[in-house]
Amino acid sequence: MKRTRTLRGATLVALAAITLTACSGGSGTAAGDGGDAATTYTWWDPYPQHDEGSDWAKRVDACGQEAGVTIERTAYDTTALTNQALLSAQEGTSPDVILIDNPAVSTLADTGMLTTTDDLGLDTSTIDENLLAAGVVDGKTYGVPVGANTLALYYNKAILDAAGVDPTSITDWATLDAALAMVKASGKQAITFAATGTEEGSFQFLPWFWGAGADLRHLDSPEAVQALTLWKSWLDQGYAQQSVISNSQNTTWEEFLTGSFAFAENGTWQVNSAAEAGFETGYIQLPARDGGGAPAPTGGEFITAPVQDDTDRYTTTTKIIDCMTTPEGLVQTANTFAYYIPPTSAGQQQLLSEHPELQTWVQAVNDAKGRTSDDLGTDYPIISEQLWTAVQSALSGAKSPQQALTEAQAAAEAATR
């Protein structure tokens, strides 16, 4: 097996953190029985919470049957899956199919262990380009997204009504600021978000960063400074509490569920929880600085095929992947995991015919962006660490937004040369 280069240790450690940001969790393993190698295809995914009797496992088995083979499925914790995939490539024991968190695709591709969609003859023409981009490295596409989740702004309707805020009036940063001021004047907590010093902090900051027009290759641009200044102003004006500096996304959500906050930045994966809250909720897209929806980062997995010595196996592998990514198959995945938005227009329209209340999320995914897009590849974890470090420094008051981001840019450039 060819390998283009070995990953730097720091990149692999940072990648492990990224995989915990916006995807389903769990621990443990679930494997099928072995069988004849010619008729048994191996499949790894990050869904140990879905055991052999689950709808998900039955879907995987059904696609194997349609392709004329038996699928032996093994499920790992998300982070363990990435590490196990890299180890299998070194040992020459890679499975036929790996469903992997999208930021990890470029890392696996960088080792030379993944086939391209051209190698498999997969048609990606119907997949939304902004979602497919997370799997593009040096102009080649590795894998197909099975769905996407992203961020939006949840709101507590009772608090907004009492403050006289119409959520549909929030279309840019200025109108959001005005709404936060009205909520604070009414005596309620305005907004909560996660600015913790991990990948989750970068994940939550990126919509504001990209929504200002900033670029991850230029962390100290005027647009980037404007985005960080916005977050800092929310703390200075009392719209957000200082505790956001240590908030994880789970902590943020727990705060919102107390009913004390007007707004919370969180993800598609909380849709069911919001519906079950003890108060009426809604959600709007995160606004870009000058209007419209901000590009929020995407979570979600890609279905990939590692390189095999026996290339004749690719024909059946392609059949399995095709089965999993039909419009109906993508909607089944969305319904199975409750928060996935299909990566194709046909799949999205079919999902909306069943769940019209998800229109905001479909639009958010249409406007979203992969964290490793712009061909950042394995540089992304390094840049992201400098970004969340700058956010922490600025929000704590240790440095100005400009100083924090200037230092972050210098550190990122030195580490990615």
Coordinates of N, CA and C in Angstrom, one line a residue, residues 112-120 141-143 304-308 314 317:
G112 N -2.6 7.8 2.0 CA -2.6 7.0 0.8 C -3.5 5.8 1.0
M113 N -4.3 5.7 2.1 CA -5.0 4.5 2.4 C -6.4 4.5 1.8
L114 N -6.9 5.6 1.2 CA -8.2 5.6 0.7 C -8.3 5.6 -0.8
T115 N -9.3 5.0 -1.4 CA -9.5 5.1 -2.8 C -10.2 6.4 -3.1
T116 N -10.2 6.9 -4.3 CA -11.0 8.0 -4.7 C -12.3 7.6 -5.3
T117 N -13.2 8.5 -5.4 CA -14.5 8.2 -6.0 C -14.4 7.8 -7.5
D118 N -13.3 8.4 -8.1 CA -13.1 8.0 -9.5 C -12.6 6.5 -9.6
D119 N -11.8 6.1 -8.6 CA -11.3 4.7 -8.5 C -12.5 3.8 -8.5
L120 N -13.5 4.2 -7.7 CA -14.7 3.3 -7.5 C -15.8 3.5 -8.6
T141 N -11.5 13.5 -4.9 CA -12.5 13.3 -3.9 C -12.5 11.9 -3.3
Y142 N -12.4 11.9 -1.9 CA -12.3 10.6 -1.2 C -13.6 10.4 -0.4
G143 N -14.5 9.6 -0.9 CA -15.7 9.2 -0.2 C -16.9 10.1 -0.5
T304 N -16.3 5.9 3.1 CA -15.1 5.8 2.3 C -14.7 4.3 2.1
A305 N -13.8 4.1 1.1 CA -13.4 2.7 0.8 C -11.9 2.7 0.8
P306 N -11.3 2.0 1.8 CA -9.8 1.9 1.8 C -9.3 1.1 0.6
V307 N -8.0 1.4 0.3 CA -7.3 0.6 -0.8 C -7.2 -0.8 -0.4
Q308 N -7.5 -1.7 -1.4 CA -7.4 -3.2 -1.2 C -6.4 -3.7 -2.2
Y314 N -13.6 -3.8 -5.5 CA -14.2 -2.5 -5.6 C -15.6 -2.5 -6.2
T317 N -18.0 -3.2 -3.5 CA -18.0 -2.0 -2.6 C -18.8 -0.9 -3.1

